[in-house]
PDB file of C-alpha atoms and ligand atoms in Angstrom:
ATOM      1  CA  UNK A  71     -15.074  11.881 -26.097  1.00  0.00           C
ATOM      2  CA  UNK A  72     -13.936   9.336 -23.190  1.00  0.00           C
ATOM      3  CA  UNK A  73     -12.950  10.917 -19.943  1.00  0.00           C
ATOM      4  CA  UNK A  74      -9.967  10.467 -18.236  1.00  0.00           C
ATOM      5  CA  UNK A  75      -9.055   7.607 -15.669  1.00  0.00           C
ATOM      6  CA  UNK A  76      -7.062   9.479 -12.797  1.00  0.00           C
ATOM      7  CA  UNK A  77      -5.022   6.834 -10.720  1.00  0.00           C
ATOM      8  CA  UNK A  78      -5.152   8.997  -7.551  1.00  0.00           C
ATOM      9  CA  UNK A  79      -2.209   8.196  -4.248  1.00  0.00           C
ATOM     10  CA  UNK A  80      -3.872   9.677  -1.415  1.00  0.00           C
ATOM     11  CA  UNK A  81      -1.104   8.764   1.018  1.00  0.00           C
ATOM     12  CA  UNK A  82      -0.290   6.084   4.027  1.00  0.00           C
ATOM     13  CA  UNK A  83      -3.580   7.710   6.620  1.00  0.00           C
ATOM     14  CA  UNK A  84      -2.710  10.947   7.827  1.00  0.00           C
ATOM     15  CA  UNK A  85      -5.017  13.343   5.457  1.00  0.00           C
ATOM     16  CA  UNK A  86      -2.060  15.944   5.879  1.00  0.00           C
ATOM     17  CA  UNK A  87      -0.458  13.690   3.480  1.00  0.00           C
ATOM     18  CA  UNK A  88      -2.341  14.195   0.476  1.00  0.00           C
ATOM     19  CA  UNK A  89      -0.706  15.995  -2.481  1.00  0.00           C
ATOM     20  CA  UNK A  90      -1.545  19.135  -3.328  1.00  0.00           C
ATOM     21  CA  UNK A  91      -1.941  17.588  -7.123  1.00  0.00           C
ATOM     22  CA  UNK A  92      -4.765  15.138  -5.748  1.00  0.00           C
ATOM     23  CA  UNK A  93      -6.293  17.083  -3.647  1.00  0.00           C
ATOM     24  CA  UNK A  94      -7.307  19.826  -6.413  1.00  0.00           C
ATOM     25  CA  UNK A  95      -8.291  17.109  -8.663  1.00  0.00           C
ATOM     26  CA  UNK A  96     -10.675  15.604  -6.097  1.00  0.00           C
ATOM     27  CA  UNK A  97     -12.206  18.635  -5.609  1.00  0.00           C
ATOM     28  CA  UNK A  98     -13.904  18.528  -8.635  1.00  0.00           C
ATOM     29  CA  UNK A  99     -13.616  15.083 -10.836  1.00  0.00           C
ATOM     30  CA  UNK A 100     -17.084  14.366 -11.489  1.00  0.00           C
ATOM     31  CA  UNK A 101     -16.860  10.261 -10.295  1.00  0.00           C
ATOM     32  CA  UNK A 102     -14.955   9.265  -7.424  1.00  0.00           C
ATOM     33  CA  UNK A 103     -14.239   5.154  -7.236  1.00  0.00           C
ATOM     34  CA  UNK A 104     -12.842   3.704  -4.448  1.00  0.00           C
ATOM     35  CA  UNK A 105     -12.543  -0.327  -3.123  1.00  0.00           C
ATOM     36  CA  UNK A 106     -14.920  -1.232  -0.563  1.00  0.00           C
ATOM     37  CA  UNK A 107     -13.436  -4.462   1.249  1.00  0.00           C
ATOM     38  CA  UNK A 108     -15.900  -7.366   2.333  1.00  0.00           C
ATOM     39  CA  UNK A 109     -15.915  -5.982   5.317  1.00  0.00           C
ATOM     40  CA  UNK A 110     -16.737  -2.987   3.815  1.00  0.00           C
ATOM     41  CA  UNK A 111     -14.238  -0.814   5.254  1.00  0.00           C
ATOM     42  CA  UNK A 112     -12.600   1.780   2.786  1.00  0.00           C
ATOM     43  CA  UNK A 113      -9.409   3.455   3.717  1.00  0.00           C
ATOM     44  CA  UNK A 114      -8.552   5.387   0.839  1.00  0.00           C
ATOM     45  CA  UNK A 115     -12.019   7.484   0.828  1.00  0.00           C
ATOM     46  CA  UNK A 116     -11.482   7.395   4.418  1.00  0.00           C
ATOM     47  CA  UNK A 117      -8.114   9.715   3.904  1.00  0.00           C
ATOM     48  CA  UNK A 118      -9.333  11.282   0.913  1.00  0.00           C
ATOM     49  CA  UNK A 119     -12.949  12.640   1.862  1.00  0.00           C
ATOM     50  CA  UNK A 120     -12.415  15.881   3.142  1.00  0.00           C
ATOM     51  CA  UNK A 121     -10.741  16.600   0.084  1.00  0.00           C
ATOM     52  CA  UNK A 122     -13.886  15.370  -2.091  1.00  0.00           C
ATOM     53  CA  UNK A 123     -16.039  16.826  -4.840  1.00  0.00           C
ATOM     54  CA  UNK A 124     -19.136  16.924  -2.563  1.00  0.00           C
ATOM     55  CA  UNK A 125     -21.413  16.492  -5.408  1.00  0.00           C
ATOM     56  CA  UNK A 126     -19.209  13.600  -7.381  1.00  0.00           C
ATOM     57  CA  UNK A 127     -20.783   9.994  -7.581  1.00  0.00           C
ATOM     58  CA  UNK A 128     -19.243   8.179  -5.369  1.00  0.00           C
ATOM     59  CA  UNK A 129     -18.656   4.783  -6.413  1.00  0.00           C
ATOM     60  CA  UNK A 130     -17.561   1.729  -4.085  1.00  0.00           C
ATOM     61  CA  UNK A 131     -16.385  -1.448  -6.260  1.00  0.00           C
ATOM     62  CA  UNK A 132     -15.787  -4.580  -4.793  1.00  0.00           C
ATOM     63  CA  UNK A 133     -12.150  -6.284  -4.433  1.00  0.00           C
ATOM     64  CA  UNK A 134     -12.048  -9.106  -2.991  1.00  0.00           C
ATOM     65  CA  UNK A 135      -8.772 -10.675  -1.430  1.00  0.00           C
ATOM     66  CA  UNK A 136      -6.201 -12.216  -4.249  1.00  0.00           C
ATOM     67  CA  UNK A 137      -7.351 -16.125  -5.258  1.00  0.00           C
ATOM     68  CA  UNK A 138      -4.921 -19.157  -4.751  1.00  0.00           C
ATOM     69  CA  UNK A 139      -3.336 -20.562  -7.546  1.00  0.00           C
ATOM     70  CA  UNK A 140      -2.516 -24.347  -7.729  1.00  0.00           C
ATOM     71  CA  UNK A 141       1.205 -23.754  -7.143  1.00  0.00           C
ATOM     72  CA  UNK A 142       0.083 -21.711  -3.604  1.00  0.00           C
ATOM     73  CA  UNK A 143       0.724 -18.729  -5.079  1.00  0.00           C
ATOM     74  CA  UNK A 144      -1.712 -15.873  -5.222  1.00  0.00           C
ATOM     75  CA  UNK A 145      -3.206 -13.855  -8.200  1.00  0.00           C
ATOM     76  CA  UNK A 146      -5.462 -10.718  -8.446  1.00  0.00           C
ATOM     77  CA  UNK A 147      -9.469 -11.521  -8.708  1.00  0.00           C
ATOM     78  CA  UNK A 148      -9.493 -11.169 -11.992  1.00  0.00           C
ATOM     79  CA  UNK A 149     -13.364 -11.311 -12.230  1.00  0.00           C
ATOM     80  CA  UNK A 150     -13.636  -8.766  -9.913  1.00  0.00           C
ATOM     81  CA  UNK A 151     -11.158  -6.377 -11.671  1.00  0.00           C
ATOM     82  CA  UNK A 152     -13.141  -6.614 -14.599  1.00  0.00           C
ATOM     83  CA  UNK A 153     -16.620  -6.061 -12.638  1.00  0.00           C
ATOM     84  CA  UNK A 154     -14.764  -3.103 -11.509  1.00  0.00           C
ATOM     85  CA  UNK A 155     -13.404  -1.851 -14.661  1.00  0.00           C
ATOM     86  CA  UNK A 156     -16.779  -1.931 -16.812  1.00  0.00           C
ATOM     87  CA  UNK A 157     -18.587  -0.148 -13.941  1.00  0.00           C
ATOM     88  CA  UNK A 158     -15.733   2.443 -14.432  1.00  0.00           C
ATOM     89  CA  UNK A 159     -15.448   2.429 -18.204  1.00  0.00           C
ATOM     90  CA  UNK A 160     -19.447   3.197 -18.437  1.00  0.00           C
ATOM     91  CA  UNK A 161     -18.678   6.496 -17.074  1.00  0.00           C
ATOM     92  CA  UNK A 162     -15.803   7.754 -18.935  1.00  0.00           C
ATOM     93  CA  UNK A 163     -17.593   6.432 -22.339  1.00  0.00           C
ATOM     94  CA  UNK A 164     -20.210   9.214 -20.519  1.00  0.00           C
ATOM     95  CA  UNK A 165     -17.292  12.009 -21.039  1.00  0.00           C
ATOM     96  CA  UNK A 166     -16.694  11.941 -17.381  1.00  0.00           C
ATOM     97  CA  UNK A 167     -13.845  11.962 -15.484  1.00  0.00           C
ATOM     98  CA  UNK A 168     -13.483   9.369 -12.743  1.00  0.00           C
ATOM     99  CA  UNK A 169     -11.018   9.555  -9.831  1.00  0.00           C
ATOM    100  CA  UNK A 170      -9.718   6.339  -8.621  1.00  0.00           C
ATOM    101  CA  UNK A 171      -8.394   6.146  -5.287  1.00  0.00           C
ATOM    102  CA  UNK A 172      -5.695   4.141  -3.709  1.00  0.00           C
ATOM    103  CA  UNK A 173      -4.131   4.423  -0.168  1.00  0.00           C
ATOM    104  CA  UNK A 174      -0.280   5.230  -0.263  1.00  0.00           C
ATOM    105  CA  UNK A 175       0.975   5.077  -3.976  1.00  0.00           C
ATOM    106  CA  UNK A 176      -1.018   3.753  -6.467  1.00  0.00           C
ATOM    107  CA  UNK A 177       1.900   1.628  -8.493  1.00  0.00           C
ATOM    108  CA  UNK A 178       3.158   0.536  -5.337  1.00  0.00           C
ATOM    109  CA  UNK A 179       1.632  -3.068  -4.513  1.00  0.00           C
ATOM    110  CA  UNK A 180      -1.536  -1.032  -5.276  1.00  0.00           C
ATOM    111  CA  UNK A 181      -4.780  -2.467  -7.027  1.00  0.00           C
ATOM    112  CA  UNK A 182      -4.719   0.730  -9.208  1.00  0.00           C
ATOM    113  CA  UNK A 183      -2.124  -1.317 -11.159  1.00  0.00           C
ATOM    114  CA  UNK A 184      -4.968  -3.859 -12.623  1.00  0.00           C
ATOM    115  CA  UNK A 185      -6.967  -0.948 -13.577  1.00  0.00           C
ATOM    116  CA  UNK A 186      -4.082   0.032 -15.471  1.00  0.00           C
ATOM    117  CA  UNK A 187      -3.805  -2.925 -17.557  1.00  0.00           C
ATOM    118  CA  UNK A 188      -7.390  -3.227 -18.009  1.00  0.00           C
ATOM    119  CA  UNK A 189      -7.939   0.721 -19.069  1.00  0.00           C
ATOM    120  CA  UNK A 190      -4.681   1.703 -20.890  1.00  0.00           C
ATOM    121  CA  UNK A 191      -5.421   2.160 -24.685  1.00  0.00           C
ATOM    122  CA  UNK A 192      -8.793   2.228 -24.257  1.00  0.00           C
ATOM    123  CA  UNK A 193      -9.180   5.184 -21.960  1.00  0.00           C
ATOM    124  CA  UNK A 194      -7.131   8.048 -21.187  1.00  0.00           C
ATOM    125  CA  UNK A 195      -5.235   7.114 -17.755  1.00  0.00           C
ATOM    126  CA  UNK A 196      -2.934   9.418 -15.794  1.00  0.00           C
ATOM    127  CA  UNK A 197      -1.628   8.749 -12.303  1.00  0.00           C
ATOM    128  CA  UNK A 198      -0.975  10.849  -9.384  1.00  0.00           C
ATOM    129  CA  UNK A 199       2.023   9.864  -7.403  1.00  0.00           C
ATOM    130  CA  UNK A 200       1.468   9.362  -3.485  1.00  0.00           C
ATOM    131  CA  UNK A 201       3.760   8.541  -0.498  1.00  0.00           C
ATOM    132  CA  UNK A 202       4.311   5.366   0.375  1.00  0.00           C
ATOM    133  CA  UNK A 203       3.821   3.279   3.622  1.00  0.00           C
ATOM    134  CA  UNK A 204       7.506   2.529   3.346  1.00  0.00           C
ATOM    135  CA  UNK A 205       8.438   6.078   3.444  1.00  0.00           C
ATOM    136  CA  UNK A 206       5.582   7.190   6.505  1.00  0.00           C
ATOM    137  CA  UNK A 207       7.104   4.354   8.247  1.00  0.00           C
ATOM    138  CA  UNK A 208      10.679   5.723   8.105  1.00  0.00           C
ATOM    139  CA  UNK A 209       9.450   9.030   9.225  1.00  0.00           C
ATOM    140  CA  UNK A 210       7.540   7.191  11.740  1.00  0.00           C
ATOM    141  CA  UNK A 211      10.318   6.483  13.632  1.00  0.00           C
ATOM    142  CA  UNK A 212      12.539   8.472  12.454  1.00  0.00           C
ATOM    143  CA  UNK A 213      15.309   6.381  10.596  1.00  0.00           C
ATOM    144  CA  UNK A 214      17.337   6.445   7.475  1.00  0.00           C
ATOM    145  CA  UNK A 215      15.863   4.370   5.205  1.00  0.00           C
ATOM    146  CA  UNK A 216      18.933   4.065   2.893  1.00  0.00           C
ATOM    147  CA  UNK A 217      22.321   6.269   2.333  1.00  0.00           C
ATOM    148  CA  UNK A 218      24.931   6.875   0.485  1.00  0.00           C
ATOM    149  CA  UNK A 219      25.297   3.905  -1.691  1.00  0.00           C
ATOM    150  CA  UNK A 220      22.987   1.414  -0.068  1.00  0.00           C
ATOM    151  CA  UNK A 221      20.386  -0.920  -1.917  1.00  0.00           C
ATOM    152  CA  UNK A 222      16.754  -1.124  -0.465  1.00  0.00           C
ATOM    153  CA  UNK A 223      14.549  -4.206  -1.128  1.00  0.00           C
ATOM    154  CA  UNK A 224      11.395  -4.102  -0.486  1.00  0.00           C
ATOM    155  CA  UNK A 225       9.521  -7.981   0.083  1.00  0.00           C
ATOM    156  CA  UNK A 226       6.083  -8.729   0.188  1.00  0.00           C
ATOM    157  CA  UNK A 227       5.315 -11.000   3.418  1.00  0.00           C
ATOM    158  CA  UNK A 228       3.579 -13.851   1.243  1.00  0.00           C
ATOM    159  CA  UNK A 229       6.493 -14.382  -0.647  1.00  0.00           C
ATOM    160  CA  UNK A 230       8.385 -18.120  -0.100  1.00  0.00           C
ATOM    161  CA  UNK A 231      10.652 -18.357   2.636  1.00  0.00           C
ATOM    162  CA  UNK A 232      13.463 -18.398   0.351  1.00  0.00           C
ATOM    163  CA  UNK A 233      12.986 -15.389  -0.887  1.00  0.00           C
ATOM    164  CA  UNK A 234      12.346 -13.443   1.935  1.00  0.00           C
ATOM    165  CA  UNK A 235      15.317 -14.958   3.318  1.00  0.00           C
ATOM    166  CA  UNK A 236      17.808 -14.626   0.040  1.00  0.00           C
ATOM    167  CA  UNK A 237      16.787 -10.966   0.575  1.00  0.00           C
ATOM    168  CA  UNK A 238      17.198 -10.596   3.952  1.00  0.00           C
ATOM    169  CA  UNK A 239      20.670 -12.206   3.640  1.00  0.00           C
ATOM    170  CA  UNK A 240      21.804  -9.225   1.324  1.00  0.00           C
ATOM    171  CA  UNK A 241      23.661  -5.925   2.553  1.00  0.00           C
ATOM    172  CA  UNK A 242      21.155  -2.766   2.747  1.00  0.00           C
ATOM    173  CA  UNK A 243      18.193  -2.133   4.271  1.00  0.00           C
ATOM    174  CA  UNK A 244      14.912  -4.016   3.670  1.00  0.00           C
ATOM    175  CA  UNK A 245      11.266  -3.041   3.965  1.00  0.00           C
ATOM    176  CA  UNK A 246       8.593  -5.921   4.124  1.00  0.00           C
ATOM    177  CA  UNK A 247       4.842  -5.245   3.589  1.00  0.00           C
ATOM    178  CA  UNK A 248       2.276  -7.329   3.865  1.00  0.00           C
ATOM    179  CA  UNK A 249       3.139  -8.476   7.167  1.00  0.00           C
ATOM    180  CA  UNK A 250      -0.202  -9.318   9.006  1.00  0.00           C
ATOM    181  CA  UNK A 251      -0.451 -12.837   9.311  1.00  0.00           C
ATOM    182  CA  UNK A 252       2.830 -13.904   7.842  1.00  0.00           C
ATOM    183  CA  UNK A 253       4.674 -11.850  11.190  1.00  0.00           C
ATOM    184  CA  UNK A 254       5.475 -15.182  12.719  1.00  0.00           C
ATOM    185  CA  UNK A 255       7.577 -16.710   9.653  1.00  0.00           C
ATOM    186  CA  UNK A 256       8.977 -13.610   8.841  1.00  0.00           C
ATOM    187  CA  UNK A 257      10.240 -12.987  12.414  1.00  0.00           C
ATOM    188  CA  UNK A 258      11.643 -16.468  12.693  1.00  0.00           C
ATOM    189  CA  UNK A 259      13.216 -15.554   9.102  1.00  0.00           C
ATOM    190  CA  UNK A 260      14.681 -12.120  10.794  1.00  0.00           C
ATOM    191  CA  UNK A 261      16.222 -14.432  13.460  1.00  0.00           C
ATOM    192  CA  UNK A 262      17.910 -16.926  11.263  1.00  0.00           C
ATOM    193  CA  UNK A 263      19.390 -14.157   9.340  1.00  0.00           C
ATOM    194  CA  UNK A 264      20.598 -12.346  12.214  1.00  0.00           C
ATOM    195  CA  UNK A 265      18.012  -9.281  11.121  1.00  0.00           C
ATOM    196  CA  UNK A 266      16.095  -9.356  14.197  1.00  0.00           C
ATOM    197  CA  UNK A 267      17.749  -6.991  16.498  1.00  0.00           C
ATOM    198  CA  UNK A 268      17.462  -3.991  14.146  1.00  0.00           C
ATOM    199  CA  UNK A 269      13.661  -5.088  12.675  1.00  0.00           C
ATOM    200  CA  UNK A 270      11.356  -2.130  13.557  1.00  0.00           C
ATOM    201  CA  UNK A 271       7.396  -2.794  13.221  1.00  0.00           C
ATOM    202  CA  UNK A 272       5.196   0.254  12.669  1.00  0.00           C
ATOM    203  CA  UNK A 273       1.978   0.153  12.407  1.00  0.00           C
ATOM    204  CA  UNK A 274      -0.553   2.373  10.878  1.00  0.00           C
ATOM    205  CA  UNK A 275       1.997   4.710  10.247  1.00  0.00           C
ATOM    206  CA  UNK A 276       0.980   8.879  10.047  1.00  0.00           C
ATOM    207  CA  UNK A 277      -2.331   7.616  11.940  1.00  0.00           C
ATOM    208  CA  UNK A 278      -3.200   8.700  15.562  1.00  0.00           C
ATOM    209  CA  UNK A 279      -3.431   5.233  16.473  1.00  0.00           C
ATOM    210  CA  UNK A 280       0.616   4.667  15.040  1.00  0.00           C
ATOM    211  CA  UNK A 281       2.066   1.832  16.916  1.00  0.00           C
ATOM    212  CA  UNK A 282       6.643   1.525  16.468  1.00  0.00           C
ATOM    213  CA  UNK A 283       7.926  -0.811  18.320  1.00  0.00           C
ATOM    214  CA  UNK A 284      10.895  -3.442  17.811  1.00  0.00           C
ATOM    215  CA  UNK A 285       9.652  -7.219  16.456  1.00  0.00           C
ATOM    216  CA  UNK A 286      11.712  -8.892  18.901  1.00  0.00           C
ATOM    217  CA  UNK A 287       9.064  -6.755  21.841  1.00  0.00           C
ATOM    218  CA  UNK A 288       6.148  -8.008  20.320  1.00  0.00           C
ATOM    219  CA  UNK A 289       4.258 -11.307  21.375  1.00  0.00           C
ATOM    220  CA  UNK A 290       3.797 -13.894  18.870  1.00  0.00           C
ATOM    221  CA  UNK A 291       0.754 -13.915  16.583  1.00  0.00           C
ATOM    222  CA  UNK A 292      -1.136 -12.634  13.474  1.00  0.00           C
ATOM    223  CA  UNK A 293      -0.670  -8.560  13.502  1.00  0.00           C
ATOM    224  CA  UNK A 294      -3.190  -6.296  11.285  1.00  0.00           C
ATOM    225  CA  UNK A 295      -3.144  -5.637   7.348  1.00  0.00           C
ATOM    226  CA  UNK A 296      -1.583  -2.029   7.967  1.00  0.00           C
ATOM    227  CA  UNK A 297       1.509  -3.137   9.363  1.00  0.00           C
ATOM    228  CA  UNK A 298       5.180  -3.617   8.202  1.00  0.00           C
ATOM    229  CA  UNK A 299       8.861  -4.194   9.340  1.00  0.00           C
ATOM    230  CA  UNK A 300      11.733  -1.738   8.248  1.00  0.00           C
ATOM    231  CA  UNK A 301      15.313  -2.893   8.435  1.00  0.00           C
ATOM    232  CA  UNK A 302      17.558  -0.330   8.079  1.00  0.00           C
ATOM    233  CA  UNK A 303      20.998  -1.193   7.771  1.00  0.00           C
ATOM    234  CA  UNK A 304      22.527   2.370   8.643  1.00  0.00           C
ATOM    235  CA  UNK A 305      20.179   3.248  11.544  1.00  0.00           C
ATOM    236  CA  UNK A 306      22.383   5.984  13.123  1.00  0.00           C
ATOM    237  CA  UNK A 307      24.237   7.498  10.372  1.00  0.00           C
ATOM    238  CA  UNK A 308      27.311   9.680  11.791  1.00  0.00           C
ATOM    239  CA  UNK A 309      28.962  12.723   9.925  1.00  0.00           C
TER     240      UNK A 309
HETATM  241  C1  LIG B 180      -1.561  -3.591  -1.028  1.00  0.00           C
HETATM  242  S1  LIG B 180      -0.209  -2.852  -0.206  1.00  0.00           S
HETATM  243  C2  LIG B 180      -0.438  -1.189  -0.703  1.00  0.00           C
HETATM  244  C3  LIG B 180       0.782  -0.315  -0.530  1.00  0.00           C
HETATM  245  C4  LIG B 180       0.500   1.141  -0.851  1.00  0.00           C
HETATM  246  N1  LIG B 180       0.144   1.316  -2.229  1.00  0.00           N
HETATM  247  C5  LIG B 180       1.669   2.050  -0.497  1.00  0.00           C
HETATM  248  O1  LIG B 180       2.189   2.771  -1.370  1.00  0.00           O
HETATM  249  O2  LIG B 180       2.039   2.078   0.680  1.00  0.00           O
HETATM  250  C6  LIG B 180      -0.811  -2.855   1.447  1.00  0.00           C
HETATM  251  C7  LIG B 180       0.319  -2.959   2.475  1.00  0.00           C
HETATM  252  O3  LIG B 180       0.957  -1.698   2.610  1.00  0.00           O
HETATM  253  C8  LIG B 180       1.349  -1.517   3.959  1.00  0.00           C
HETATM  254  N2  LIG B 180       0.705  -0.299   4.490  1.00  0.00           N
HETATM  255  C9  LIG B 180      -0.147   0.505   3.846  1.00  0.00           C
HETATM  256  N3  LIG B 180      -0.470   1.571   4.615  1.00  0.00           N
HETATM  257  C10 LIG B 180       0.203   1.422   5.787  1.00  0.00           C
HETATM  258  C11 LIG B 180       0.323   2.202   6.968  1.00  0.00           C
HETATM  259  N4  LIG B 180      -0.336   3.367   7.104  1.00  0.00           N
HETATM  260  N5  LIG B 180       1.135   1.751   7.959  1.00  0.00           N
HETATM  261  C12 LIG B 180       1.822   0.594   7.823  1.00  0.00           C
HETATM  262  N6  LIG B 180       1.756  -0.181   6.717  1.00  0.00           N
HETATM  263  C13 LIG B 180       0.961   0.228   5.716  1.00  0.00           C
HETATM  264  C14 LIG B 180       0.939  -2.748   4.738  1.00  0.00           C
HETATM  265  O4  LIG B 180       2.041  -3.624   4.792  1.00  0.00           O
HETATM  266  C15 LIG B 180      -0.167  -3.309   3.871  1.00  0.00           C
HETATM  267  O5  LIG B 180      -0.311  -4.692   4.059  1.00  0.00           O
END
């Protein structure tokens, strides 16, 4: 009998943010994937560890960065997806279980959501929630994400300009992720949309090293992968 693919959230950093859910299951899944980066850092084992199975496998695969399609956009590696999935699949066609873990939530801009499409109806796949950057961010500083009736977008920094700036355009608060080396155009976007002065930037939020600060402070330039920009449209809601 196959074993079960768990899509595990382990939160934005702070271990503290772990589910209870996940952290039970880690403690004794029998296989415990996570993505090594090519520069073979790994953040989500990184949260996750002192939660771990101490005698599961542990088993890096290898994601490398999206590919560039023609038309500029950019796509999942497939090939690498695949590489992953088979290295996955050969365990749970063992009978064991196999934890696969992803920083914040796991359907949220997360690679656990190619795993998905590769495994489902082939394996048994269930998915533990976790919390969001977005929402460690919020509490970061501490601000209302959204009230009362109040839309929230959320924009991925390598979208095209115009639809960052469609977006930003709209009422309600807006959360862009993905920032790091797109924080240039998307600042000169929150200017020409007259976002700027409430755009917050938090970075490595629910980690030690946290940094909040407001994008019109900060010097021009590239800023790093765990980084995005909140702008909250009700920032001091009144009673
Ligand atoms: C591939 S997405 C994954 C999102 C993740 N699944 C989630 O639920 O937060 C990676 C982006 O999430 C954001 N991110 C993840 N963790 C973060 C953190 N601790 N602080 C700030 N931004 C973070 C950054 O914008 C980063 O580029």
């Amino acid at each position: 009998m196959s074993g079960t693919l768990h899509l595990v959230g382990v939160g934005p950093g702070d271990p503290e943010l772990l589910t209870l859910k996940a952290a039970r299951l880690l403690a004794t899944v029998p296989v415990i994937a996570f993505v090594l980066t090519e520069t073979q850092s790994h953040f989500a084992l990184d949260i996750a560890r002192a939660c771990c199975n101490l005698a599961a496998e542990l088993l890096p695969v290898a994601i490398p960065m999206a590919v560039r399609m023609p038309n500029g956009d950019f796509a999942p590696n497939g090939e690498a997806y695949a590489a992953a999935a088979a290295l996955i699949a050969d365990r749970l066609a063992a009978g064991r279980d196999v934890a696969f873990l992803c920083e914040g939530d796991p359907l949220f801009y997360g690679s656990a959501i190619y795993l998905l499409a590769l495994m489902a109806g082939r394996h048994p796949v269930k998915v533990v929630p976790g919390i969001s950057s977005v929402f460690a961010a919020a509490a970061a500083v501490p601000i209302p994400l959204v009230s009362r009736s109040q839309p929230l977008s959320v924009l991925a920094g390598p979208s095209p300009d115009a639809t960052l700036r469609a977006a930003l355009a709209r009422a309600g608060s807006v959360a862009l992720i993905k920032v790091g080396r797109h924080f240039d155009r998307i600042d000169a976007l929150l200017q020409a949309t007259g976002r700027r002065e409430q755009a917050l930037y938090i970075e490595r939020a629910s980690l030690p090293e946290q940094i909040v600060a407001r994008v019109k402070d900060l010097p021009a330039g590239p800023k790093p992968y765990f980084s995005l920009i909140l702008c909250c449209s009700d920032p001091e809601v009144r009673l």
